[in-house]
Amino acid sequence: MAAQPVTGPMHRLAFVLFAALVGLSAAAAPCVAPLQWEGRWVQYDHGTGRNHRAAVSYDGRNQRIRVLQQHKKHTPCQKFFEYIYLYQRMVMFQIDQKTKDCSKVALRESWDPFDIPDNSTFEEQYSIGGPGDSVEVQEWSDRKPARRHETWVGIYTLKDCYPVQETYSSNSSVTTSTRFYDLQLGIRDPSVFTPPSTCGSARPERMAGSEC
């Protein structure tokens, strides 16, 4: 006698479990983020309570980032800088956008790319936005069973693995949150990573961000 197909509550339960396993397997491996892109970000410093807006060129292939701070009319005493981070040389150039004065400072932290590390923990998948106007994203973290709190949480788009937001914390307190937007693939002008000639006589310390 041929076996009869399973129906009823047990069949529905098996289907739900199968769907859950498929969903978990789809998120088992992090997506691969683009190596080169340009766009903008808003970085919120939870220590100072300030937002820092900038245009960004990101070159993961050569481990370098260029950050151009955006001017705000309501901060007359504020200086605005261009930052060029060259991690293969472990050096950062800080250029005053107005005077072109330059500082050259050694980097103390190693290269940390905007991507999802292979050993990350999948948190969840959800939509940002509303019906007819939303984007699917996945949330990952460095949370591990032996550690109660994560120190990094990254949100990346499901389709093309663009960064949406990254949050860092220390001692259970959030330190910085960075939101990314208006991203475009590629680097239009690679010369943005070349320090200007004024950096030939750069000072060895960072410049202050305020004049008054």
mmCIF file of C-alpha atoms in Angstrom:
data_model
loop_
_atom_site.group_PDB
_atom_site.id
_atom_site.type_symbol
_atom_site.label_atom_id
_atom_site.label_comp_id
_atom_site.label_asym_id
_atom_site.label_seq_id
_atom_site.Cartn_x
_atom_site.Cartn_y
_atom_site.Cartn_z
ATOM 1 C CA MET A 1 0.000 0.000 0.000
ATOM 2 C CA ALA A 2 1.414 3.372 -1.022
ATOM 3 C CA ALA A 3 2.263 5.839 1.731
ATOM 4 C CA GLN A 4 -0.265 8.620 2.114
ATOM 5 C CA PRO A 5 0.904 12.266 2.072
ATOM 6 C CA VAL A 6 0.976 13.996 5.441
ATOM 7 C CA THR A 7 -1.865 16.499 5.824
ATOM 8 C CA GLY A 8 -3.422 18.564 8.544
ATOM 9 C CA PRO A 9 -1.627 20.353 11.425
ATOM 10 C CA MET A 10 1.504 18.214 11.191
ATOM 11 C CA HIS A 11 1.879 19.067 7.498
ATOM 12 C CA ARG A 12 1.546 22.778 8.210
ATOM 13 C CA LEU A 13 4.070 22.547 11.047
ATOM 14 C CA ALA A 14 6.564 20.764 8.811
ATOM 15 C CA PHE A 15 6.134 23.438 6.150
ATOM 16 C CA VAL A 16 6.722 26.241 8.656
ATOM 17 C CA LEU A 17 9.872 24.551 9.949
ATOM 18 C CA PHE A 18 11.143 24.025 6.417
ATOM 19 C CA ALA A 19 10.520 27.679 5.534
ATOM 20 C CA ALA A 20 12.342 28.787 8.669
ATOM 21 C CA LEU A 21 15.331 26.609 7.827
ATOM 22 C CA VAL A 22 15.405 27.992 4.282
ATOM 23 C CA GLY A 23 15.348 31.526 5.663
ATOM 24 C CA LEU A 24 18.199 30.766 8.045
ATOM 25 C CA SER A 25 20.295 29.148 5.334
ATOM 26 C CA ALA A 26 19.770 32.159 3.062
ATOM 27 C CA ALA A 27 21.205 34.389 5.777
ATOM 28 C CA ALA A 28 23.955 31.966 6.836
ATOM 29 C CA ALA A 29 26.608 33.767 4.803
ATOM 30 C CA PRO A 30 26.969 37.567 4.773
ATOM 31 C CA CYS A 31 26.691 39.349 1.435
ATOM 32 C CA VAL A 32 29.802 40.892 -0.140
ATOM 33 C CA ALA A 33 29.813 44.700 0.055
ATOM 34 C CA PRO A 34 31.119 46.846 -2.848
ATOM 35 C CA LEU A 35 34.838 47.600 -2.668
ATOM 36 C CA GLN A 36 34.643 51.076 -4.179
ATOM 37 C CA TRP A 37 31.894 53.649 -3.872
ATOM 38 C CA GLU A 38 31.190 57.339 -3.346
ATOM 39 C CA GLY A 39 28.339 58.926 -1.448
ATOM 40 C CA ARG A 40 27.522 60.738 1.766
ATOM 41 C CA TRP A 41 27.179 59.907 5.407
ATOM 42 C CA VAL A 42 25.918 61.360 8.669
ATOM 43 C CA GLN A 43 28.036 60.290 11.616
ATOM 44 C CA TYR A 44 26.551 60.852 15.061
ATOM 45 C CA ASP A 45 28.962 61.064 17.984
ATOM 46 C CA HIS A 46 27.087 59.963 21.101
ATOM 47 C CA GLY A 47 29.773 61.485 23.320
ATOM 48 C CA THR A 48 29.402 65.029 21.996
ATOM 49 C CA GLY A 49 25.826 64.774 20.719
ATOM 50 C CA ARG A 50 26.857 66.146 17.314
ATOM 51 C CA ASN A 51 26.132 65.044 13.763
ATOM 52 C CA HIS A 52 28.953 65.237 11.228
ATOM 53 C CA ARG A 53 27.870 65.311 7.584
ATOM 54 C CA ALA A 54 30.344 64.597 4.808
ATOM 55 C CA ALA A 55 30.888 63.475 1.233
ATOM 56 C CA VAL A 56 32.833 60.213 1.198
ATOM 57 C CA SER A 57 34.999 58.333 -1.296
ATOM 58 C CA TYR A 58 35.638 54.751 -0.175
ATOM 59 C CA ASP A 59 38.319 52.531 -1.727
ATOM 60 C CA GLY A 60 38.353 49.186 0.051
ATOM 61 C CA ARG A 61 40.631 47.690 -2.579
ATOM 62 C CA ASN A 62 43.491 50.028 -1.609
ATOM 63 C CA GLN A 63 42.400 50.635 2.003
ATOM 64 C CA ARG A 64 41.811 54.360 1.789
ATOM 65 C CA ILE A 65 38.988 56.786 2.547
ATOM 66 C CA ARG A 66 38.502 60.448 1.745
ATOM 67 C CA VAL A 67 36.036 62.449 3.863
ATOM 68 C CA LEU A 68 35.000 65.994 2.884
ATOM 69 C CA GLN A 69 33.037 67.729 5.633
ATOM 70 C CA GLN A 70 29.934 69.631 4.520
ATOM 71 C CA HIS A 71 29.588 73.317 5.359
ATOM 72 C CA LYS A 72 26.796 74.526 7.630
ATOM 73 C CA LYS A 73 25.850 78.221 7.645
ATOM 74 C CA HIS A 74 24.660 78.170 11.262
ATOM 75 C CA THR A 75 28.148 77.343 12.614
ATOM 76 C CA PRO A 76 30.208 80.509 11.866
ATOM 77 C CA CYS A 77 33.115 79.519 14.152
ATOM 78 C CA GLN A 78 33.401 76.011 12.794
ATOM 79 C CA LYS A 79 36.329 74.945 10.645
ATOM 80 C CA PHE A 80 35.709 72.424 7.892
ATOM 81 C CA PHE A 81 38.267 69.857 6.908
ATOM 82 C CA GLU A 82 39.093 67.288 4.293
ATOM 83 C CA TYR A 83 40.436 64.012 5.676
ATOM 84 C CA ILE A 84 42.457 61.501 3.659
ATOM 85 C CA TYR A 85 42.972 58.165 5.411
ATOM 86 C CA LEU A 86 45.710 56.001 3.860
ATOM 87 C CA TYR A 87 45.735 52.773 5.849
ATOM 88 C CA GLN A 88 48.403 51.010 3.824
ATOM 89 C CA ARG A 89 50.727 53.820 4.962
ATOM 90 C CA MET A 90 48.994 54.147 8.378
ATOM 91 C CA VAL A 91 48.730 57.912 8.017
ATOM 92 C CA MET A 92 45.914 60.473 7.930
ATOM 93 C CA PHE A 93 46.038 63.925 6.315
ATOM 94 C CA GLN A 94 43.791 66.689 7.651
ATOM 95 C CA ILE A 95 43.393 69.671 5.304
ATOM 96 C CA ASP A 96 41.669 72.942 6.197
ATOM 97 C CA GLN A 97 39.217 73.513 3.325
ATOM 98 C CA LYS A 98 39.649 77.311 3.511
ATOM 99 C CA THR A 99 43.352 77.885 4.209
ATOM 100 C CA LYS A 100 44.682 74.534 2.869
ATOM 101 C CA ASP A 101 46.773 74.154 6.019
ATOM 102 C CA CYS A 102 47.660 70.505 6.492
ATOM 103 C CA SER A 103 48.333 68.084 9.321
ATOM 104 C CA LYS A 104 49.854 64.619 8.962
ATOM 105 C CA VAL A 105 48.992 62.235 11.779
ATOM 106 C CA ALA A 106 49.854 58.569 12.313
ATOM 107 C CA LEU A 107 46.855 56.223 12.398
ATOM 108 C CA ARG A 108 46.580 54.119 15.529
ATOM 109 C CA GLU A 109 43.800 51.752 14.459
ATOM 110 C CA SER A 110 44.087 49.207 11.671
ATOM 111 C CA TRP A 111 41.924 49.137 8.542
ATOM 112 C CA ASP A 112 38.272 48.354 9.250
ATOM 113 C CA PRO A 113 36.339 48.008 5.966
ATOM 114 C CA PHE A 114 32.672 48.810 5.481
ATOM 115 C CA ASP A 115 31.529 45.245 5.044
ATOM 116 C CA ILE A 116 30.095 42.298 6.956
ATOM 117 C CA PRO A 117 32.836 40.081 8.430
ATOM 118 C CA ASP A 118 32.511 36.367 7.664
ATOM 119 C CA ASN A 119 32.163 35.475 11.354
ATOM 120 C CA SER A 120 29.283 37.927 11.937
ATOM 121 C CA THR A 121 26.036 36.886 13.600
ATOM 122 C CA PHE A 122 22.825 37.261 11.600
ATOM 123 C CA GLU A 123 20.254 39.255 13.599
ATOM 124 C CA GLU A 124 17.251 39.734 11.317
ATOM 125 C CA GLN A 125 15.933 40.776 7.912
ATOM 126 C CA TYR A 126 13.314 43.485 7.446
ATOM 127 C CA SER A 127 12.056 46.291 5.215
ATOM 128 C CA ILE A 128 12.954 49.965 5.636
ATOM 129 C CA GLY A 129 10.134 52.232 4.485
ATOM 130 C CA GLY A 130 6.522 51.418 3.718
ATOM 131 C CA PRO A 131 4.309 49.620 1.178
ATOM 132 C CA GLY A 132 5.430 50.312 -2.373
ATOM 133 C CA ASP A 133 8.403 52.350 -1.168
ATOM 134 C CA SER A 134 10.728 50.105 0.818
ATOM 135 C CA VAL A 135 14.064 48.330 0.649
ATOM 136 C CA GLU A 136 14.978 44.953 2.138
ATOM 137 C CA VAL A 137 17.946 44.960 4.505
ATOM 138 C CA GLN A 138 19.761 42.513 6.735
ATOM 139 C CA GLU A 139 21.162 43.282 10.169
ATOM 140 C CA TRP A 140 24.378 41.633 11.365
ATOM 141 C CA SER A 141 26.494 42.005 14.490
ATOM 142 C CA ASP A 142 29.624 40.735 16.198
ATOM 143 C CA ARG A 143 27.537 39.278 19.027
ATOM 144 C CA LYS A 144 28.860 35.963 20.308
ATOM 145 C CA PRO A 145 27.439 33.504 22.886
ATOM 146 C CA ALA A 146 30.259 34.269 25.318
ATOM 147 C CA ARG A 147 29.642 38.035 25.119
ATOM 148 C CA ARG A 148 26.387 39.555 26.302
ATOM 149 C CA HIS A 149 26.518 42.754 24.230
ATOM 150 C CA GLU A 150 27.665 43.346 20.671
ATOM 151 C CA THR A 151 30.206 46.087 19.911
ATOM 152 C CA TRP A 152 29.252 46.433 16.222
ATOM 153 C CA VAL A 153 25.950 46.294 14.355
ATOM 154 C CA GLY A 154 25.798 46.689 10.581
ATOM 155 C CA ILE A 155 22.732 47.095 8.375
ATOM 156 C CA TYR A 156 23.231 46.332 4.670
ATOM 157 C CA THR A 157 20.841 46.176 1.717
ATOM 158 C CA LEU A 158 19.806 42.668 0.742
ATOM 159 C CA LYS A 159 20.094 43.137 -3.027
ATOM 160 C CA ASP A 160 23.479 44.798 -3.575
ATOM 161 C CA CYS A 161 24.951 44.818 -0.051
ATOM 162 C CA TYR A 162 25.248 48.591 0.250
ATOM 163 C CA PRO A 163 25.905 49.866 3.789
ATOM 164 C CA VAL A 164 22.890 51.566 5.362
ATOM 165 C CA GLN A 165 24.036 52.047 8.948
ATOM 166 C CA GLU A 166 26.857 50.966 11.225
ATOM 167 C CA THR A 167 26.843 51.392 15.000
ATOM 168 C CA TYR A 168 29.764 50.917 17.365
ATOM 169 C CA SER A 169 29.603 50.626 21.141
ATOM 170 C CA SER A 170 32.021 50.286 24.013
ATOM 171 C CA ASN A 171 31.311 49.172 27.589
ATOM 172 C CA SER A 172 27.620 48.729 26.691
ATOM 173 C CA SER A 173 27.346 52.374 25.547
ATOM 174 C CA VAL A 174 26.960 53.437 21.920
ATOM 175 C CA THR A 175 29.896 55.566 20.710
ATOM 176 C CA THR A 176 29.152 56.333 17.041
ATOM 177 C CA SER A 177 26.349 55.704 14.556
ATOM 178 C CA THR A 178 26.929 56.244 10.837
ATOM 179 C CA ARG A 179 24.121 56.440 8.265
ATOM 180 C CA PHE A 180 25.003 56.094 4.557
ATOM 181 C CA TYR A 181 23.035 57.508 1.612
ATOM 182 C CA ASP A 182 23.275 58.556 -2.073
ATOM 183 C CA LEU A 183 25.863 55.843 -2.779
ATOM 184 C CA GLN A 184 27.249 55.326 -6.292
ATOM 185 C CA LEU A 185 29.576 52.549 -7.413
ATOM 186 C CA GLY A 186 33.159 53.360 -8.355
ATOM 187 C CA ILE A 187 35.571 56.274 -7.825
ATOM 188 C CA ARG A 188 35.126 59.078 -10.365
ATOM 189 C CA ASP A 189 38.406 60.826 -9.556
ATOM 190 C CA PRO A 190 41.119 58.711 -7.853
ATOM 191 C CA SER A 191 43.192 61.872 -7.275
ATOM 192 C CA VAL A 192 40.992 62.718 -4.275
ATOM 193 C CA PHE A 193 43.198 60.322 -2.321
ATOM 194 C CA THR A 194 46.350 62.347 -3.147
ATOM 195 C CA PRO A 195 47.197 64.960 -0.480
ATOM 196 C CA PRO A 196 47.662 68.522 -1.796
ATOM 197 C CA SER A 197 51.105 70.090 -2.142
ATOM 198 C CA THR A 198 50.623 71.996 1.132
ATOM 199 C CA CYS A 199 50.971 68.678 2.948
ATOM 200 C CA GLY A 200 54.644 68.613 2.033
ATOM 201 C CA SER A 201 55.261 70.715 5.147
ATOM 202 C CA ALA A 202 52.427 69.296 7.234
ATOM 203 C CA ARG A 203 52.293 69.830 10.993
ATOM 204 C CA PRO A 204 52.484 66.650 13.120
ATOM 205 C CA GLU A 205 49.336 67.292 15.218
ATOM 206 C CA ARG A 206 45.636 67.577 14.409
ATOM 207 C CA MET A 207 44.075 71.001 13.967
ATOM 208 C CA ALA A 208 41.248 72.152 16.223
ATOM 209 C CA GLY A 209 37.770 72.243 14.719
ATOM 210 C CA SER A 210 36.681 75.619 16.104
ATOM 211 C CA GLU A 211 38.030 79.183 15.868
ATOM 212 C CA CYS A 212 36.130 80.660 18.813
#
